[in-house]
PDB file of C-alpha atoms and ligand atoms in Angstrom:
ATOM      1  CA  UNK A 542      -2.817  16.720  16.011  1.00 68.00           C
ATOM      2  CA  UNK A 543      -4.232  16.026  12.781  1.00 93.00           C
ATOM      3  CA  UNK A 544      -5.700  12.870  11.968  1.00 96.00           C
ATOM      4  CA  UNK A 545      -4.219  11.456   9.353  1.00 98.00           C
ATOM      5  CA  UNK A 546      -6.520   8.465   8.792  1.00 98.00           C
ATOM      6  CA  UNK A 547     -10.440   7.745   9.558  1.00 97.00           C
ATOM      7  CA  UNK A 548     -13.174   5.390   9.139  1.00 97.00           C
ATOM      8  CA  UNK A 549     -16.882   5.731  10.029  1.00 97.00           C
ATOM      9  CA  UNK A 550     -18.797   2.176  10.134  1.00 97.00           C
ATOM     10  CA  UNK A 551     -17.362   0.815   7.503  1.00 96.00           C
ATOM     11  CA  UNK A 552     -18.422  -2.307   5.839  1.00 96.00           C
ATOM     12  CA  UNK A 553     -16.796  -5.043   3.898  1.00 95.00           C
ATOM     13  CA  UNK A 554     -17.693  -8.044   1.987  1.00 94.00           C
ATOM     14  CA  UNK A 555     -17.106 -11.405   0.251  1.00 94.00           C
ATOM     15  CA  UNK A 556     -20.485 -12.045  -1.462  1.00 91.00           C
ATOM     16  CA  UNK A 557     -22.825 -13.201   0.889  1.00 92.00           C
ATOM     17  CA  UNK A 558     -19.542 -13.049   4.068  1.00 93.00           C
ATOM     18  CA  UNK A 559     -19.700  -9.822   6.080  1.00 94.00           C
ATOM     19  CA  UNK A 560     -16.251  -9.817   6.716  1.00 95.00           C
ATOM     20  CA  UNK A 561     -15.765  -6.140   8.233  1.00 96.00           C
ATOM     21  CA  UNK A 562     -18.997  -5.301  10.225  1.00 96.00           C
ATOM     22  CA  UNK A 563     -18.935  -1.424  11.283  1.00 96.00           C
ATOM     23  CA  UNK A 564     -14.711  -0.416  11.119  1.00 97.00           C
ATOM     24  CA  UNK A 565     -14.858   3.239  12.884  1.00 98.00           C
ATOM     25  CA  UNK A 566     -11.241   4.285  13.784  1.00 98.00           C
ATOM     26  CA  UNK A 567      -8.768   7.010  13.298  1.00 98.00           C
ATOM     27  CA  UNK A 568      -4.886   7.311  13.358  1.00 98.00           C
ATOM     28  CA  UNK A 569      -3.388  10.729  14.205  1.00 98.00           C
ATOM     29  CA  UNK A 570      -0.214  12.312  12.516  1.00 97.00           C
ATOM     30  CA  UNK A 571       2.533  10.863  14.223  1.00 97.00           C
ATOM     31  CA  UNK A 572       0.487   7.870  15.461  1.00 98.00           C
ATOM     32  CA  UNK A 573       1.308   4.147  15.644  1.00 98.00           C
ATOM     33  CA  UNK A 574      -2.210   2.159  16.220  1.00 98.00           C
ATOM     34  CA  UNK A 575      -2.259  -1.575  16.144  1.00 97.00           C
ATOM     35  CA  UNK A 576      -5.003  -3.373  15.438  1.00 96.00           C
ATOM     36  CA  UNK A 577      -5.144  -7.087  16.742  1.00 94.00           C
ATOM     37  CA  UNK A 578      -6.793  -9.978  16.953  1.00 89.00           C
ATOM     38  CA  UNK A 579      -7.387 -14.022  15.945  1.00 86.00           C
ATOM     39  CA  UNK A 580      -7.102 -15.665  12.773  1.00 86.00           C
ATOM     40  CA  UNK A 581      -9.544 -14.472  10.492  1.00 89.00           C
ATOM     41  CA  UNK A 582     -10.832 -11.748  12.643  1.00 91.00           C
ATOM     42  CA  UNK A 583     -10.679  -9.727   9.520  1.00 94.00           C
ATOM     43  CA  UNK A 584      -7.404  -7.858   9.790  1.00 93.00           C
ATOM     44  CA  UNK A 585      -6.301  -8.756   6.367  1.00 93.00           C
ATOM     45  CA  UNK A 586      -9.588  -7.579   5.019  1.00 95.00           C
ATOM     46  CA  UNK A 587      -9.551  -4.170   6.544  1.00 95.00           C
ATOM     47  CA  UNK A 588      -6.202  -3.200   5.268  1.00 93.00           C
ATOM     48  CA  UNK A 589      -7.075  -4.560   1.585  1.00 92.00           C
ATOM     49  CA  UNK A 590     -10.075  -2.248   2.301  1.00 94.00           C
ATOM     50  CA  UNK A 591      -8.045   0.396   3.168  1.00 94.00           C
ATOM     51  CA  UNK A 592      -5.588   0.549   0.696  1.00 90.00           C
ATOM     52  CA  UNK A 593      -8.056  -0.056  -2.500  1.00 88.00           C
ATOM     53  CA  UNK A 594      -7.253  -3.962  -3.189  1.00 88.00           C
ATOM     54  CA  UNK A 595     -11.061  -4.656  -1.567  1.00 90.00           C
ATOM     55  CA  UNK A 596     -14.110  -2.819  -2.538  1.00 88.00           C
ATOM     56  CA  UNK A 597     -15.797  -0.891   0.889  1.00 90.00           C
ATOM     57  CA  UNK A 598     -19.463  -2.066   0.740  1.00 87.00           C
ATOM     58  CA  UNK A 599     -20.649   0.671   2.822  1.00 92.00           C
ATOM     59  CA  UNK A 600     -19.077   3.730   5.264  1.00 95.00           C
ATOM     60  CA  UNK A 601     -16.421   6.171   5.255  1.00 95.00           C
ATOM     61  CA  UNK A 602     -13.147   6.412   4.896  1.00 96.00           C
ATOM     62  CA  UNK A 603     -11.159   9.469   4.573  1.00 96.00           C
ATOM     63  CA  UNK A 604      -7.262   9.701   3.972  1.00 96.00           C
ATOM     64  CA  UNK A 605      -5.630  13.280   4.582  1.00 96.00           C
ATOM     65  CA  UNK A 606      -9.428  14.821   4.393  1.00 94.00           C
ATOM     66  CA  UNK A 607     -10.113  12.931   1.242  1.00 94.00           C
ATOM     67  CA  UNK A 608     -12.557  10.342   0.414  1.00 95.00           C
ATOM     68  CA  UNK A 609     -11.041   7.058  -0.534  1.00 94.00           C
ATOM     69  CA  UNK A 610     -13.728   4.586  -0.450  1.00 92.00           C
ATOM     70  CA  UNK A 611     -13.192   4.088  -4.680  1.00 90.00           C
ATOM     71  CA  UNK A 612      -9.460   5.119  -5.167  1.00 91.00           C
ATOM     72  CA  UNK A 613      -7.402   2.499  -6.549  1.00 90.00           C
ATOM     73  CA  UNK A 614      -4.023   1.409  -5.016  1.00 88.00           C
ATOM     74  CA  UNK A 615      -1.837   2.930  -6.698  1.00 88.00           C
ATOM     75  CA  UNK A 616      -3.532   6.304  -6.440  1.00 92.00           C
ATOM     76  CA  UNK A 617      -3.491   6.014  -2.445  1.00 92.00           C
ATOM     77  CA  UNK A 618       0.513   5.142  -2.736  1.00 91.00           C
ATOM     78  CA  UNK A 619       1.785   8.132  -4.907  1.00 91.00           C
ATOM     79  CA  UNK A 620      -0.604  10.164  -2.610  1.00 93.00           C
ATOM     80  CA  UNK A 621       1.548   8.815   0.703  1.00 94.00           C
ATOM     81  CA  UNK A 622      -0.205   5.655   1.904  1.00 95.00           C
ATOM     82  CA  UNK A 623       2.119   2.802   1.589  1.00 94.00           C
ATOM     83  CA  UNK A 624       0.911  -0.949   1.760  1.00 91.00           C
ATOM     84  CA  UNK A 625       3.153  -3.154   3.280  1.00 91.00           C
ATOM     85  CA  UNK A 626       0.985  -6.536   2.633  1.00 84.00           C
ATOM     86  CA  UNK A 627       1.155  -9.714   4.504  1.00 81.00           C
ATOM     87  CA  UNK A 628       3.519 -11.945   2.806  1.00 73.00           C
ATOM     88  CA  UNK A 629       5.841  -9.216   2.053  1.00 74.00           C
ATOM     89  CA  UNK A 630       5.065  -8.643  -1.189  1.00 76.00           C
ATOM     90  CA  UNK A 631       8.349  -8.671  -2.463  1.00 80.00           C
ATOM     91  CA  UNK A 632       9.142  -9.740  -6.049  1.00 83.00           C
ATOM     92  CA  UNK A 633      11.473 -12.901  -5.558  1.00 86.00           C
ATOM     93  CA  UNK A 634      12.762 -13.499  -8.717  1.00 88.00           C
ATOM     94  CA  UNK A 635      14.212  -9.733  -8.930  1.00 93.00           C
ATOM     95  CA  UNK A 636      17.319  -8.705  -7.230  1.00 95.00           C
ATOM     96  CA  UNK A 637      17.109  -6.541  -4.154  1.00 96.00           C
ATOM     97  CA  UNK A 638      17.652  -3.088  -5.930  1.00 96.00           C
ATOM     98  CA  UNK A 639      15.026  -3.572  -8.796  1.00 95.00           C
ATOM     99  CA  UNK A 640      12.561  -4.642  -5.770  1.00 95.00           C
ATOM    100  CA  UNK A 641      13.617  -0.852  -4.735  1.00 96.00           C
ATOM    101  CA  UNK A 642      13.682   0.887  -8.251  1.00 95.00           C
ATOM    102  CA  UNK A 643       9.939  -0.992  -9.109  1.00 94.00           C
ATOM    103  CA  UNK A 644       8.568   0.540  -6.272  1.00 93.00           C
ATOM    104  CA  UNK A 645      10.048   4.019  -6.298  1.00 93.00           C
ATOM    105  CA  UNK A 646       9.058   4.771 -10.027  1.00 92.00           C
ATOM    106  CA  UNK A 647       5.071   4.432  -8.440  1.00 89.00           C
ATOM    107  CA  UNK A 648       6.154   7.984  -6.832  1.00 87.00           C
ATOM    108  CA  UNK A 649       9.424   9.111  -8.045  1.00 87.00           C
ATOM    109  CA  UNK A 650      11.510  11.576  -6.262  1.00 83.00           C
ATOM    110  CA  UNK A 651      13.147  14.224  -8.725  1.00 86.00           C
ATOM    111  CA  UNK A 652      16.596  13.945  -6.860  1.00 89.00           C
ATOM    112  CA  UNK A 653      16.939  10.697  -8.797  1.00 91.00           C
ATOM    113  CA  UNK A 654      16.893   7.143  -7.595  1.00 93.00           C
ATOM    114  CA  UNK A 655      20.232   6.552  -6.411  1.00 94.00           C
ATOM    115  CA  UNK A 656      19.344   9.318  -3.476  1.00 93.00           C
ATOM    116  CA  UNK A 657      16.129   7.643  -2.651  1.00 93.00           C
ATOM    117  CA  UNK A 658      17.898   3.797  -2.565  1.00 95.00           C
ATOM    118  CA  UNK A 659      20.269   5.350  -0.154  1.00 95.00           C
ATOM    119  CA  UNK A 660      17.851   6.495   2.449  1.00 91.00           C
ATOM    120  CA  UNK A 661      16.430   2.631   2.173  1.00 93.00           C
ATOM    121  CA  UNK A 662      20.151   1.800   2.413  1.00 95.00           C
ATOM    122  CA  UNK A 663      21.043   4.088   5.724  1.00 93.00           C
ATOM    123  CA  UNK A 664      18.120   2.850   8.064  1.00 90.00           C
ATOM    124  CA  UNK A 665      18.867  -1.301   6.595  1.00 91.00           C
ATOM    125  CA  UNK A 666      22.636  -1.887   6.020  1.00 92.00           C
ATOM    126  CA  UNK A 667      22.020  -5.179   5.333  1.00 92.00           C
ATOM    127  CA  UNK A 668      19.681  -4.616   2.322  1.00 94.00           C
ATOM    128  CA  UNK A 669      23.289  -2.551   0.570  1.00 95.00           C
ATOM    129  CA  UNK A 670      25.197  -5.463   1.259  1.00 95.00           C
ATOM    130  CA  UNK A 671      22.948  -7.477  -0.680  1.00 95.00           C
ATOM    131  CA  UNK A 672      21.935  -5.075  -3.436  1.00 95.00           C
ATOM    132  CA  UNK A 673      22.246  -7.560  -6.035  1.00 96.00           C
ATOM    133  CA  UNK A 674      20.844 -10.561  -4.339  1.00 95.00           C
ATOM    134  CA  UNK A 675      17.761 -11.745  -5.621  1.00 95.00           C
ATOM    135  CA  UNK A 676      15.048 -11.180  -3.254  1.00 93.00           C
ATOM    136  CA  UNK A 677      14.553 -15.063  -3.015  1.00 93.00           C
ATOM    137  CA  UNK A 678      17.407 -15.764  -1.111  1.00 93.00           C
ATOM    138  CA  UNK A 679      17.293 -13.199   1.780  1.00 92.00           C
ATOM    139  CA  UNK A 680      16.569 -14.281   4.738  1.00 89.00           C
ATOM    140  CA  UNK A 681      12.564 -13.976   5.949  1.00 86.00           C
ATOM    141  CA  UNK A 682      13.734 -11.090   8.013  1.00 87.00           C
ATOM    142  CA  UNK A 683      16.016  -9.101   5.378  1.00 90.00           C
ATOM    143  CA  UNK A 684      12.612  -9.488   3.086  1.00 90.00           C
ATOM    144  CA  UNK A 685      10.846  -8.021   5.646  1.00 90.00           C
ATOM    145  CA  UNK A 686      13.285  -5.280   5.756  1.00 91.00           C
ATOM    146  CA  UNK A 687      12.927  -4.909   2.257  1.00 94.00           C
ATOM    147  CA  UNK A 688       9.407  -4.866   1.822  1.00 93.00           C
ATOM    148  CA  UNK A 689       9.617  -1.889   4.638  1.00 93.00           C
ATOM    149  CA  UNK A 690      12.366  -0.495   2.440  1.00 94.00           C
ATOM    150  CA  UNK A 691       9.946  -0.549  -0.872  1.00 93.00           C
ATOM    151  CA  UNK A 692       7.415   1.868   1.063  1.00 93.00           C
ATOM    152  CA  UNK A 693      10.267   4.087   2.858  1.00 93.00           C
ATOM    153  CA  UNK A 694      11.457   4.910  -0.567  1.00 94.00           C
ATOM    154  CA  UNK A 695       8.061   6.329  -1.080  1.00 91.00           C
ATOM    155  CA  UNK A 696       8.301   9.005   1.620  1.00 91.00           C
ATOM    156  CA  UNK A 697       4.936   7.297   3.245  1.00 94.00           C
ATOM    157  CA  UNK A 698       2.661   9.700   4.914  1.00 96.00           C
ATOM    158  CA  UNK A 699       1.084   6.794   5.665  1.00 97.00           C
ATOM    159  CA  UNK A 700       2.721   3.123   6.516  1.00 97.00           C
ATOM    160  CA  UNK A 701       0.089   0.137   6.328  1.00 95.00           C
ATOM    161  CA  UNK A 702       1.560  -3.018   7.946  1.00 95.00           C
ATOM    162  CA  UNK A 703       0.218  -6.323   7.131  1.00 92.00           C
ATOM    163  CA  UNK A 704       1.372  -8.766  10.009  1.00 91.00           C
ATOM    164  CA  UNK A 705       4.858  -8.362   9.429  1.00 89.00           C
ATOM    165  CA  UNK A 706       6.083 -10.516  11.970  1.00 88.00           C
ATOM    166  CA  UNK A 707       4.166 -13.897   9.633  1.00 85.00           C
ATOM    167  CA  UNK A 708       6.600 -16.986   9.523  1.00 84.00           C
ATOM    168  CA  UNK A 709       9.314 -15.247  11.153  1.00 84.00           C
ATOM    169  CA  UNK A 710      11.627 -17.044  13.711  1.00 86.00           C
ATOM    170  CA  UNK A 711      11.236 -14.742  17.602  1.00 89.00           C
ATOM    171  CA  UNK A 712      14.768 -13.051  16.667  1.00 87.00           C
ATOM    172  CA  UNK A 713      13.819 -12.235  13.082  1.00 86.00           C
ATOM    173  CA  UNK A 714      10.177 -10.998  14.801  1.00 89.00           C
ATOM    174  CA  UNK A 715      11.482  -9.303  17.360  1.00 91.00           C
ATOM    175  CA  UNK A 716      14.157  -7.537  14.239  1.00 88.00           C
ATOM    176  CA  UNK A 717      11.015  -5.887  12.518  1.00 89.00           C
ATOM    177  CA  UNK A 718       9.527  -4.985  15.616  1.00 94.00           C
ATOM    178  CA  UNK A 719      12.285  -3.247  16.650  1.00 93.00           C
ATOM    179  CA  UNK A 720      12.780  -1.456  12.812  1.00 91.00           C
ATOM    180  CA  UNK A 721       9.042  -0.274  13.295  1.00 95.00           C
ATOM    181  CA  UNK A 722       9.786   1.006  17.007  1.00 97.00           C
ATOM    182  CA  UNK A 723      12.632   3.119  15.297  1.00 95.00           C
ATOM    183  CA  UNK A 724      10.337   4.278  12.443  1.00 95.00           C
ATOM    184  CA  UNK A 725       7.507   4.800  15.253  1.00 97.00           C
ATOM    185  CA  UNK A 726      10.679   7.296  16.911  1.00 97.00           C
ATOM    186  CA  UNK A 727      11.144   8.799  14.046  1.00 95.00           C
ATOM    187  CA  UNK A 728       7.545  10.418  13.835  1.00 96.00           C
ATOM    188  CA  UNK A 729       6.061   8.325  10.910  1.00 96.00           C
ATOM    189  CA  UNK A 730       2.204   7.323  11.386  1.00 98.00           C
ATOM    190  CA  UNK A 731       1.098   3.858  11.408  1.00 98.00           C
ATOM    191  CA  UNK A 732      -1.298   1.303  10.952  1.00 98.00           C
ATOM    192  CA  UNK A 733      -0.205  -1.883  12.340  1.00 96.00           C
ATOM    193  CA  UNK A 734      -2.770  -5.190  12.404  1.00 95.00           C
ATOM    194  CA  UNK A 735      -0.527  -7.983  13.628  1.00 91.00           C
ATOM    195  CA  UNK A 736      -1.229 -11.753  15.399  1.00 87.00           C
ATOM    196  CA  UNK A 737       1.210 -11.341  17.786  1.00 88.00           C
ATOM    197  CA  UNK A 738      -0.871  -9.050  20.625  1.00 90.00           C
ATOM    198  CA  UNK A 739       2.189  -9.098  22.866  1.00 90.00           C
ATOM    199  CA  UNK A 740       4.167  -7.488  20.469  1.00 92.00           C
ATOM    200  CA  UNK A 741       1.784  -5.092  18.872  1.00 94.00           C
ATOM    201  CA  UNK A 742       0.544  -3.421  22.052  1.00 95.00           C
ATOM    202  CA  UNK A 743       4.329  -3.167  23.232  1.00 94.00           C
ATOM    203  CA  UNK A 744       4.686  -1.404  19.564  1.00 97.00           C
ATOM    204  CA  UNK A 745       2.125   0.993  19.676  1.00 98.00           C
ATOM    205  CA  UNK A 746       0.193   4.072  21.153  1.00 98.00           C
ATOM    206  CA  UNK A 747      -3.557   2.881  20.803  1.00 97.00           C
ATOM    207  CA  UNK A 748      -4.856  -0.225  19.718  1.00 97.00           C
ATOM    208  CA  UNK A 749      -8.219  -1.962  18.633  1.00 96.00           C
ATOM    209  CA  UNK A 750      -9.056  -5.391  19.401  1.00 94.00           C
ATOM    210  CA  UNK A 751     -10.382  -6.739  16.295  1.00 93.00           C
ATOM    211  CA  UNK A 752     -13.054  -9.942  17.064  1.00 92.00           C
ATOM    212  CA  UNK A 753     -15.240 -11.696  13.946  1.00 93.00           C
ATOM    213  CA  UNK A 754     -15.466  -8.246  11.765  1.00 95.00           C
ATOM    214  CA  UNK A 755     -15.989  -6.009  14.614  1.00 96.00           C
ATOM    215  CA  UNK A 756     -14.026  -3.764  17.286  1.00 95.00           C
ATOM    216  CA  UNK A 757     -14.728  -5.264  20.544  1.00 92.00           C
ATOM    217  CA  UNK A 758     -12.599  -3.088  22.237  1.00 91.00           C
ATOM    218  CA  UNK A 759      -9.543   0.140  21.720  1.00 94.00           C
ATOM    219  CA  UNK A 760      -7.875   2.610  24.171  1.00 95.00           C
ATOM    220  CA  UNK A 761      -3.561   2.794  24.961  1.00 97.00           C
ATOM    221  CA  UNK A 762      -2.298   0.304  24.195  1.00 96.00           C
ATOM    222  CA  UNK A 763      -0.020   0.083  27.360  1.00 94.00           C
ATOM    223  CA  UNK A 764      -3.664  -0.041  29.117  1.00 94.00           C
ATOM    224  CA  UNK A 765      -4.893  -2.566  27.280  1.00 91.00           C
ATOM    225  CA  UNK A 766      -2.028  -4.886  27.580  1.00 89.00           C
ATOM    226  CA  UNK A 767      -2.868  -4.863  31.221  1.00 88.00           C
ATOM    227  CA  UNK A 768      -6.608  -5.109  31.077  1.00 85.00           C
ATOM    228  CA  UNK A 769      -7.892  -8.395  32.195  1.00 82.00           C
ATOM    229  CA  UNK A 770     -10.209  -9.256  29.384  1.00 81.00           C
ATOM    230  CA  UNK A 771      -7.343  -8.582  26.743  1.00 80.00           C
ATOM    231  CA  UNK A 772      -5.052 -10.777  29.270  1.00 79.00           C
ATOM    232  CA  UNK A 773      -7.199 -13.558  29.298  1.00 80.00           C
ATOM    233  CA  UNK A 774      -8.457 -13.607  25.466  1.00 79.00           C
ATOM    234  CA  UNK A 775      -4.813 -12.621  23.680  1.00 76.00           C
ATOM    235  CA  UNK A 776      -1.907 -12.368  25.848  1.00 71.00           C
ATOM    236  CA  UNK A 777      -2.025 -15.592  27.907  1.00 63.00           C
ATOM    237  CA  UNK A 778       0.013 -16.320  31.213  1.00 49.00           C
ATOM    238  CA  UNK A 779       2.933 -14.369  31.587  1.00 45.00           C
TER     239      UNK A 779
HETATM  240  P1  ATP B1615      -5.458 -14.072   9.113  1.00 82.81           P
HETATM  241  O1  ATP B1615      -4.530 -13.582  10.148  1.00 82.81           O
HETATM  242  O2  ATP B1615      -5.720 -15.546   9.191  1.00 82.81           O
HETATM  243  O3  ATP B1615      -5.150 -13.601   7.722  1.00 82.81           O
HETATM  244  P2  ATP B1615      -7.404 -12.008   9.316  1.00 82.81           P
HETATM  245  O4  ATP B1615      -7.770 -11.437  10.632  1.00 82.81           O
HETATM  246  O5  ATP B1615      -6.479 -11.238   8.468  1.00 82.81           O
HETATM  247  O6  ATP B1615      -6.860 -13.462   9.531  1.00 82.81           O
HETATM  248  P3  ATP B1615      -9.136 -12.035   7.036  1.00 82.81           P
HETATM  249  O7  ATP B1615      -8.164 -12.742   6.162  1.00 82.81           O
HETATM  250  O8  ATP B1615      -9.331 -10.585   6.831  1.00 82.81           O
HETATM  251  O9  ATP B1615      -8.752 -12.273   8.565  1.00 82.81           O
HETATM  252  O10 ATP B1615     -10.538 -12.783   6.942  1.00 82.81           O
HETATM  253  C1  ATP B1615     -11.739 -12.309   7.567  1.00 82.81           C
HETATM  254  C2  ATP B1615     -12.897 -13.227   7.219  1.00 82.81           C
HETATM  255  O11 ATP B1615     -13.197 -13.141   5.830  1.00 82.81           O
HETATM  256  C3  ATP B1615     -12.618 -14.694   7.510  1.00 82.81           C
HETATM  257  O12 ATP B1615     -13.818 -15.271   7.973  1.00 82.81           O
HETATM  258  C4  ATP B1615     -12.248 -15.257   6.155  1.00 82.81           C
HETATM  259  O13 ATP B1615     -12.582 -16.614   6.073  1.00 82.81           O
HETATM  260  C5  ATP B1615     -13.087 -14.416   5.220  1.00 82.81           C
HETATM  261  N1  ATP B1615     -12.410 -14.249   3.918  1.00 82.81           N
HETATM  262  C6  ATP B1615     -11.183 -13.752   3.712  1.00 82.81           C
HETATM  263  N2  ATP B1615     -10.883 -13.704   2.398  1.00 82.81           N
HETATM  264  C7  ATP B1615     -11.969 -14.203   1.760  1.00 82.81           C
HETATM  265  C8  ATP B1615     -12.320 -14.429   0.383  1.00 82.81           C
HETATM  266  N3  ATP B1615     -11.468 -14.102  -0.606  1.00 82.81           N
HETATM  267  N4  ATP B1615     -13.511 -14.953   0.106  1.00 82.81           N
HETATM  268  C9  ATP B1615     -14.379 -15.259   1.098  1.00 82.81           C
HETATM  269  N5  ATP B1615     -14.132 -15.073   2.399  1.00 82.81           N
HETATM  270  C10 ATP B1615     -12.947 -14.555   2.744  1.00 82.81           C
END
């Protein structure tokens, strides 16, 4: 397998806040690695680190072999790694299919992009139903879907997901987990940090526990959802 993905104590800050304090992981070709933990354990900062939004203070990271530590965004998505940020990111004001054409002119496929919109449009129905809905009015899950769909139509090498199941009712939730099991079927790699442990360990191959900046604690994930310190701390009474 080749890793895909890797980070050597990496550091992040805001001024005077060490928010990421020594990040080494890796994520294999193929992978889907969840990273979890509380509020403002740092899981936001990490993948703004990752994906060139937040400047890495100190350490290594290395996409595909190469060094990104200064590449800017948009660099690291026409070279594969797609952000899917918390909040969704989508652009509510625009209908569904210019939140699809926006994003696949960062990397545009030569085929054209009425191909590449039906891809999106094959794996999320729903989203060609509603091709000229304005973002604004889909439902949190169908945004969800679409912010997914605005990487796919990148071809990600990559997929970065912010907390994706944020704000969403269980069924919506439990929608988008089930979209990223299929994707995870499918072969694609991932990087998942996510709230909901539960879900996210159920999701995934490996994990990290993520705990005030630091990794307290990684292995399957299927192990760690039964080991008794990740129990107690994240996954509650069952
Ligand atoms: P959440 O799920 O609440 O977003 P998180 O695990 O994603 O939590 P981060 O948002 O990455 O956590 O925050 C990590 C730490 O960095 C927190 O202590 C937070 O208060 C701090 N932090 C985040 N953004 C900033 C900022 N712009 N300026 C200063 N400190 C920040």
């Amino acid at each position: 397998m080749s890793i895909v993905l890797e980070t050597t104590e990496l550091h992040v800050s805001y001024g005077p806040i060490r928010a990421l304090r020594g990040i080494s992981l890796s994520v294999e070709q193929g992978e889907t690695v969840a990273i979890v933990g509380a509020n403002g354990a740092g899981k936001t900062t990490l993948m703004h680190a990752l994906s060139g939004v937040l400047p890495i203070a100190s350490g290594a990271a290395r996409f595909l072999g190469h060094d990104i530590r200064t590449a800017a965004a948009h660099t690291l998505a026409r070279s594969g790694m797609l952000h899917i940020p918390e909040g969704r990111g989508t652009l509510q004001n625009m209908r569904v299919e210019e939140n699809l054409r926006l994003a696949w002119e960062i990397r545009p496929t030569q085929t054209g992009f009425e191909d590449a919109i039906q891809v999106v449009f094959e794996r999320f129905p729903r989203l060609a139903e509603r091709r000229e809905q304005l973002a604004g009015n889909l439902s949190g899950g169908e945004q969800q879907m679409l912010a997914i769909g605005r990487a796919l139509i990148n071809r990600p090498t990559l997929l970065l997901v912010d907390e994706p199941s944020m704000g969403l009712s269980p069924l919506f939730a439990q929608e988008v987990f089930q979209v990223l099991a299929e994707l995870r079927d499918s072969g694609m790699t991932i990087l998942l940090v996510e709230q909901n442990v539960r879900s996210a360990l159920s999701l995934a191959h490996r994990a990290y526990v993520l705990s005030h900046g630091a990794f307290t604690a990684s292995g399957e994930a299927a192990a760690m959802a039964e080991d008794p310190a990740v129990v107690a701390g994240y996954l509650g009474h069952r």
